[in-house]
Short mmCIF file of N, CA and C and ligand atoms in Angstrom, two decimals:
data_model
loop_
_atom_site.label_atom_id
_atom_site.label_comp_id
_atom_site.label_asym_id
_atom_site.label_seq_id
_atom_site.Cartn_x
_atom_site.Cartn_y
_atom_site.Cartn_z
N UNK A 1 0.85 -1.21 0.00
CA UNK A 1 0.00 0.00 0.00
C UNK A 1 0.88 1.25 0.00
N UNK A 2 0.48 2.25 -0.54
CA UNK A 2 1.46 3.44 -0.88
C UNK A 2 1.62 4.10 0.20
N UNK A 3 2.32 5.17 0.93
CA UNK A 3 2.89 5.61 1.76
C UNK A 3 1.99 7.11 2.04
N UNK A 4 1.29 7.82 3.11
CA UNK A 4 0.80 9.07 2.58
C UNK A 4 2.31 9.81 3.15
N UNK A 5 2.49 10.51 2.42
CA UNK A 5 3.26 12.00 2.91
C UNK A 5 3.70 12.07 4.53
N UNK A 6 4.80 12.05 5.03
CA UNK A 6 5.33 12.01 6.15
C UNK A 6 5.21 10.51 6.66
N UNK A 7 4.52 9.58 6.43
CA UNK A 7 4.81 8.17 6.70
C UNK A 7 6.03 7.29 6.92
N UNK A 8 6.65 6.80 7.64
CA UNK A 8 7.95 6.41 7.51
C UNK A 8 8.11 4.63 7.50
N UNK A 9 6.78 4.08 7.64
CA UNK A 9 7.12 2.68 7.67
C UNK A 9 7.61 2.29 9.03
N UNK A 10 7.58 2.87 10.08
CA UNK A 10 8.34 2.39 11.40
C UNK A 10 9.93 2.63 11.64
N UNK A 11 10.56 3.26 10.23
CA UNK A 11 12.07 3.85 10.26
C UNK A 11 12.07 5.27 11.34
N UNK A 12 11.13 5.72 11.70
CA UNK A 12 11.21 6.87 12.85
C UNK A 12 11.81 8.28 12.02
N UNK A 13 11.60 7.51 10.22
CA UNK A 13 12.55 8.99 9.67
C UNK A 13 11.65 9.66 8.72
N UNK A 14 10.23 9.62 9.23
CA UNK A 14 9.50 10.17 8.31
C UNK A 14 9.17 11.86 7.95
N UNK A 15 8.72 12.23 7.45
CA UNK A 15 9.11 13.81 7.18
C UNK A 15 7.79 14.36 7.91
N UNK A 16 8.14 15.17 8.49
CA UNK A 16 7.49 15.65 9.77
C UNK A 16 6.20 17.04 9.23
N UNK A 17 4.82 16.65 9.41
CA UNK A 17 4.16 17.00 8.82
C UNK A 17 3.03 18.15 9.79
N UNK A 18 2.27 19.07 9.04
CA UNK A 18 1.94 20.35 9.59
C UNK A 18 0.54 19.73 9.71
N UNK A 19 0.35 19.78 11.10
CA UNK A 19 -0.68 19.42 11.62
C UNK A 19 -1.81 19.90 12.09
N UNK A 20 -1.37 21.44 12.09
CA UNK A 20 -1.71 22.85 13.25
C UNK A 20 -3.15 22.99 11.94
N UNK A 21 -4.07 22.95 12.53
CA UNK A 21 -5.41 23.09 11.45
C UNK A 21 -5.38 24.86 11.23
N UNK A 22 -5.40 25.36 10.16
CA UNK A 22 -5.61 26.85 10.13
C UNK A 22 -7.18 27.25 10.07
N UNK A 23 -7.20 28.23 10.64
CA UNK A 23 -8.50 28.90 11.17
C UNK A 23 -8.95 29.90 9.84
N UNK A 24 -10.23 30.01 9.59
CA UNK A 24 -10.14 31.16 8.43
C UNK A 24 -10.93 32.07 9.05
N UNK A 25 -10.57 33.77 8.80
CA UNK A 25 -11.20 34.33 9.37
C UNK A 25 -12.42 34.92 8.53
N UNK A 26 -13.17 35.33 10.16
CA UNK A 26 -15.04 34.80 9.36
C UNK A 26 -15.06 36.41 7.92
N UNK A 27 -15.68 35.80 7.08
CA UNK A 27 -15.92 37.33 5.79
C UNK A 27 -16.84 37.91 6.99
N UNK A 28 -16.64 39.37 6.20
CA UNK A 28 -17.35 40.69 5.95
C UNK A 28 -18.22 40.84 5.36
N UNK A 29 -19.32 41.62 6.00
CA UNK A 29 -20.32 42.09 5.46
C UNK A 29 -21.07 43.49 5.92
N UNK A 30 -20.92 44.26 4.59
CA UNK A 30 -21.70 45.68 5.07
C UNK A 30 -22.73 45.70 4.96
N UNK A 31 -23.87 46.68 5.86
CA UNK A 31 -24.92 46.57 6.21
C UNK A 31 -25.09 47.98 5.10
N UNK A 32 -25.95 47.73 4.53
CA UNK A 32 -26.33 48.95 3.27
C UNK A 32 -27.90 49.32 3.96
N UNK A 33 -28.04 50.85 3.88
CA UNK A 33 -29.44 51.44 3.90
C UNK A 33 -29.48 52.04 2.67
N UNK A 34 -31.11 51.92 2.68
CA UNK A 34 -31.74 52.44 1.26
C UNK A 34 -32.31 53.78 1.21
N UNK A 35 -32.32 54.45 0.58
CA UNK A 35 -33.38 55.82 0.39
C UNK A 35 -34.87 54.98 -0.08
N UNK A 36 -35.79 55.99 0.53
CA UNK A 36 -36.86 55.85 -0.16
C UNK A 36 -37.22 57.38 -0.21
N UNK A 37 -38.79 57.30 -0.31
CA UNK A 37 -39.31 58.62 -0.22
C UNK A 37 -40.02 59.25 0.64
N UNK A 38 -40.53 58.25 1.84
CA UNK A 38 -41.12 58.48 2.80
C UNK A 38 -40.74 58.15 3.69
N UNK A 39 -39.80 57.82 4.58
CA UNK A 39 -39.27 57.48 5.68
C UNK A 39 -38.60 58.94 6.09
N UNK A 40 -39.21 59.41 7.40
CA UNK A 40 -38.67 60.94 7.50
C UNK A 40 -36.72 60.88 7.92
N UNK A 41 -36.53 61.65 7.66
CA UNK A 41 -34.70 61.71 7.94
C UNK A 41 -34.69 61.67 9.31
N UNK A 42 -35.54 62.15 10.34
CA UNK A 42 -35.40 61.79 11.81
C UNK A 42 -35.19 60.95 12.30
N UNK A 43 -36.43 59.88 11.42
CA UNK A 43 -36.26 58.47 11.44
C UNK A 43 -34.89 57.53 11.58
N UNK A 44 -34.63 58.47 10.28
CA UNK A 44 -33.30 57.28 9.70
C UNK A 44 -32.29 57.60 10.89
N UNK A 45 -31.92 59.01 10.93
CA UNK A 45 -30.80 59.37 12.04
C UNK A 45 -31.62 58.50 13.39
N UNK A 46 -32.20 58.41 14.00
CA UNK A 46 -32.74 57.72 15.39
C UNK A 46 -32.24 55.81 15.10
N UNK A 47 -32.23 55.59 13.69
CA UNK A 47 -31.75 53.96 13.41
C UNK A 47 -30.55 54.08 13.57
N UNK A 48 -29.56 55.12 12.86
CA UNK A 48 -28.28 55.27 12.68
C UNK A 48 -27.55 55.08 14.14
N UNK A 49 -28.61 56.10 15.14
CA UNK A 49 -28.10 55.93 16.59
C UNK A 49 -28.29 54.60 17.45
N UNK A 50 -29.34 54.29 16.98
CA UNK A 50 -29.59 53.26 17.94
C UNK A 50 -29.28 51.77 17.33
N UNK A 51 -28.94 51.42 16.08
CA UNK A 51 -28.47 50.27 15.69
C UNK A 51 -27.33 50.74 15.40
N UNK A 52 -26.66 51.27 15.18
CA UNK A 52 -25.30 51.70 14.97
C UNK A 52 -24.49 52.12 15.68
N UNK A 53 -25.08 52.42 16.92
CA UNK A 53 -24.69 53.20 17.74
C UNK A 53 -23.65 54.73 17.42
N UNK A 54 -24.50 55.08 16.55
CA UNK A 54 -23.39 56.64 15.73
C UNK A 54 -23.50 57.72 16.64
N UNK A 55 -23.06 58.82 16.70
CA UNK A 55 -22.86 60.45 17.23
C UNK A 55 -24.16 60.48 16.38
N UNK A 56 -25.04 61.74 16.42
CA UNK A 56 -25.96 62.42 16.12
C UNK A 56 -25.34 62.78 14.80
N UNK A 57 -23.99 63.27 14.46
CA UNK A 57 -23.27 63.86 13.63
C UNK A 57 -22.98 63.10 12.36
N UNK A 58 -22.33 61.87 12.61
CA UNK A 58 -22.27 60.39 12.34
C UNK A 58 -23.47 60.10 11.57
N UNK A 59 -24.67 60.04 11.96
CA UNK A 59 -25.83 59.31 11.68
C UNK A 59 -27.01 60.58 10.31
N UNK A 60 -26.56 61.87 11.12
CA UNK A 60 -27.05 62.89 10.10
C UNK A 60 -25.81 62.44 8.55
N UNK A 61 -24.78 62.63 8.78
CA UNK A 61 -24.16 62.87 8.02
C UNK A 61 -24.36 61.56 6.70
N UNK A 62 -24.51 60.05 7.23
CA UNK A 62 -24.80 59.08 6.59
C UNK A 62 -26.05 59.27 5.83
N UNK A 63 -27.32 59.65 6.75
CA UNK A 63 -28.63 59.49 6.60
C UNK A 63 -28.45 60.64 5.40
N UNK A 64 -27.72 61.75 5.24
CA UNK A 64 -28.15 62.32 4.09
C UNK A 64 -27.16 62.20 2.84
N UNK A 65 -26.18 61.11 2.92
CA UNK A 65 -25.24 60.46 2.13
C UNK A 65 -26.52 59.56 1.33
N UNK A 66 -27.13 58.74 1.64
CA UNK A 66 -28.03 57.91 1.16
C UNK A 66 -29.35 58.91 0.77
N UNK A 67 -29.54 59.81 1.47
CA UNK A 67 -30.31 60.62 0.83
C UNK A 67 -30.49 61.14 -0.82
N UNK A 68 -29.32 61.55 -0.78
CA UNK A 68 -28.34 61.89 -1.80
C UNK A 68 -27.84 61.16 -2.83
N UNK A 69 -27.79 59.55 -2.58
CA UNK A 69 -26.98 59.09 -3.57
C UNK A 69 -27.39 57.38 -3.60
N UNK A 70 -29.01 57.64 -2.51
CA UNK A 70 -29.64 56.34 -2.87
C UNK A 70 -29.21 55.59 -2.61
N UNK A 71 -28.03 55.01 -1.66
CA UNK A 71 -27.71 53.84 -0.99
C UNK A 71 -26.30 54.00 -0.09
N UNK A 72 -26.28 53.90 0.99
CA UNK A 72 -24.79 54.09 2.14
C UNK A 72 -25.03 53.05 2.80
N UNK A 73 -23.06 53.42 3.40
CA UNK A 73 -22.65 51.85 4.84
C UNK A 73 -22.89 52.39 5.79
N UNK A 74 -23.53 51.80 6.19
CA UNK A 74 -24.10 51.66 7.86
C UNK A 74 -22.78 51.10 8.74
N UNK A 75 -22.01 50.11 8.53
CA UNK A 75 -21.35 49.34 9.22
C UNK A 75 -20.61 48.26 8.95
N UNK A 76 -19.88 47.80 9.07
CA UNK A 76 -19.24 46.51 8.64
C UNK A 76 -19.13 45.46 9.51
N UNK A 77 -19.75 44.29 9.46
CA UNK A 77 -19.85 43.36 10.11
C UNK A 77 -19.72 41.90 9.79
N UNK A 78 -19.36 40.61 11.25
CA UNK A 78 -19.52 39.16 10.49
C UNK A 78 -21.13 39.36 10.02
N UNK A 79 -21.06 37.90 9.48
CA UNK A 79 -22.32 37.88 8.67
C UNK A 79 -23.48 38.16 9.62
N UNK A 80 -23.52 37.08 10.72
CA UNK A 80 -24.52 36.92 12.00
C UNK A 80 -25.17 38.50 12.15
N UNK A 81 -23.95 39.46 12.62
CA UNK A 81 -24.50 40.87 13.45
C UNK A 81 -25.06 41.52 12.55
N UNK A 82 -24.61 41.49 10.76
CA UNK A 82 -24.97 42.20 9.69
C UNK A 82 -26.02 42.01 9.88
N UNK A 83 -26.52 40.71 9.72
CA UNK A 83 -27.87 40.37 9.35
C UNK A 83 -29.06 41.23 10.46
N UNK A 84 -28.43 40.64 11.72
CA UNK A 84 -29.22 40.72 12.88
C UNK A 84 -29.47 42.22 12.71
N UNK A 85 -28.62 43.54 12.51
CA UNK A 85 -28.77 44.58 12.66
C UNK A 85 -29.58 45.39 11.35
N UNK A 86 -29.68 44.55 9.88
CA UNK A 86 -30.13 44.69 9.13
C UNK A 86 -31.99 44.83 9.45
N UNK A 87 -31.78 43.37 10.13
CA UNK A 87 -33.09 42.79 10.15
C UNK A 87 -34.20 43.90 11.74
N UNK A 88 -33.02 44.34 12.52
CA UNK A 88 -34.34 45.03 13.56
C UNK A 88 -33.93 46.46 12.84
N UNK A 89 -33.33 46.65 11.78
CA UNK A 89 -34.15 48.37 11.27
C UNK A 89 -35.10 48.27 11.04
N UNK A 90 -35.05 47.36 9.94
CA UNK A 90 -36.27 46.88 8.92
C UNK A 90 -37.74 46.75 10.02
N UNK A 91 -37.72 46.12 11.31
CA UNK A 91 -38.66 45.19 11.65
C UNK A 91 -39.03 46.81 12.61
N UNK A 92 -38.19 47.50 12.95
CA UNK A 92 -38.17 48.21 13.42
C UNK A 92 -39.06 49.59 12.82
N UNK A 93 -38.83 49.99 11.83
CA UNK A 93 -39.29 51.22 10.95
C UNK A 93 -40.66 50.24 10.51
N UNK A 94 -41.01 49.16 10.25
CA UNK A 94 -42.12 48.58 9.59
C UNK A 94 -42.73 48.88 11.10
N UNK A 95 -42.82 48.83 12.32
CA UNK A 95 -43.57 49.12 13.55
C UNK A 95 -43.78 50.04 13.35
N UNK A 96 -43.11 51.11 12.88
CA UNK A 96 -43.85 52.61 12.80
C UNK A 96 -44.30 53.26 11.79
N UNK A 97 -44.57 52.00 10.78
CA UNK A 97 -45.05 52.25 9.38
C UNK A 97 -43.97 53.38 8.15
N UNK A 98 -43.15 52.68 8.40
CA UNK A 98 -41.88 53.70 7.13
C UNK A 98 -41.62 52.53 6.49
N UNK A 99 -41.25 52.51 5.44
CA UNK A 99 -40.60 51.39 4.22
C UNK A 99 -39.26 51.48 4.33
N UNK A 100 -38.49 51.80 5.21
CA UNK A 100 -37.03 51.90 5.34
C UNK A 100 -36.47 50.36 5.32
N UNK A 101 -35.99 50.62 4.07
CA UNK A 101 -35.01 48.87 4.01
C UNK A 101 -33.49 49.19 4.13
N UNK A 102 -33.04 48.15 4.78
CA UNK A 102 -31.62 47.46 4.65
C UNK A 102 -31.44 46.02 4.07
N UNK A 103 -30.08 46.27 3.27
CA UNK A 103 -29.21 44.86 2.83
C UNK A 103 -28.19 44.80 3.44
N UNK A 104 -27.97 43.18 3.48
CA UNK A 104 -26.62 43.32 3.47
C UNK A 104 -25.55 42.39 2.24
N UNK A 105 -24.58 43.09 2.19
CA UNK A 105 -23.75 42.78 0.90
C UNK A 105 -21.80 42.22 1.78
N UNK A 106 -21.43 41.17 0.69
CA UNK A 106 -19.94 40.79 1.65
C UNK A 106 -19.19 42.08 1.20
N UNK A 107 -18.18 42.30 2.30
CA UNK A 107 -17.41 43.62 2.16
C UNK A 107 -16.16 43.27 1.18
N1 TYC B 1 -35.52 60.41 1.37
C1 TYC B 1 -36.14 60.51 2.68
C2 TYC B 1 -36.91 61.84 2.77
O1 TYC B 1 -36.71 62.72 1.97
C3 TYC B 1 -35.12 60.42 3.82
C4 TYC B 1 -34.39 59.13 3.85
C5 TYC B 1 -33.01 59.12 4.00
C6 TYC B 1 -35.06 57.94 3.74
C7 TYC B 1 -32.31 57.92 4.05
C8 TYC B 1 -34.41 56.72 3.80
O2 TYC B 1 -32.34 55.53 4.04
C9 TYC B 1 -33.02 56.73 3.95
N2 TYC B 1 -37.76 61.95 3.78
#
């Protein structure tokens, strides 16, 4: 039977092999907000703060980046928090009747 790679047959002289499993680190993913036309900008800045945890400054300044140009990053995240933080804007602004969507996209 053929030998795998570092095998020595019991000669003790086999070639000494990398065992150490490598870890991959988890992808990226940005959390994208959308413009619409009815979701008031108060709105959006109050998501910016409270799922993002941004400055007032921070969250104006984004909220009218997307204003402006129809789609900004919110954040960069593993997949899990992207999602999770995607998903209570959304569930969030639909409680108070605004159409404010988020995606998320790998960074
Ligand atoms: N365009 C909205 C308005 O004029 C404001 C807005 C900004 C809505 C950003 C969504 O992601 C958004 N009231």
């Amino acid at each position: 039977m053929a030998q795998k790679d570092g095998e020595d047959a019991g000669t003790g002289l086999g070639v000494a092999t990398r065992t150490r499993t490598r870890t991959k680190k988890p992808s990226l993913y940005k959390v994208l907000m959308l413009n619409d036309d009815y979701t008031p900008m108060e709105f959006v800045v109050l998501c910016l703060q409270r799922f993002f945890r941004m400055s007032i400054e921070d969250a104006t300044r984004v909220m009218l980046h997307v204003h402006q140009k129809g789609v900004g990053v919110c954040g960069v995240f593993s997949h899990e928090v992207a999602e999770t933080k995607a998903t209570q804007v959304v569930d969030f602004a639909r409680q108070h009747q605004h159409p404010l969507q988020c995606t998320i996209e790998k960074a």
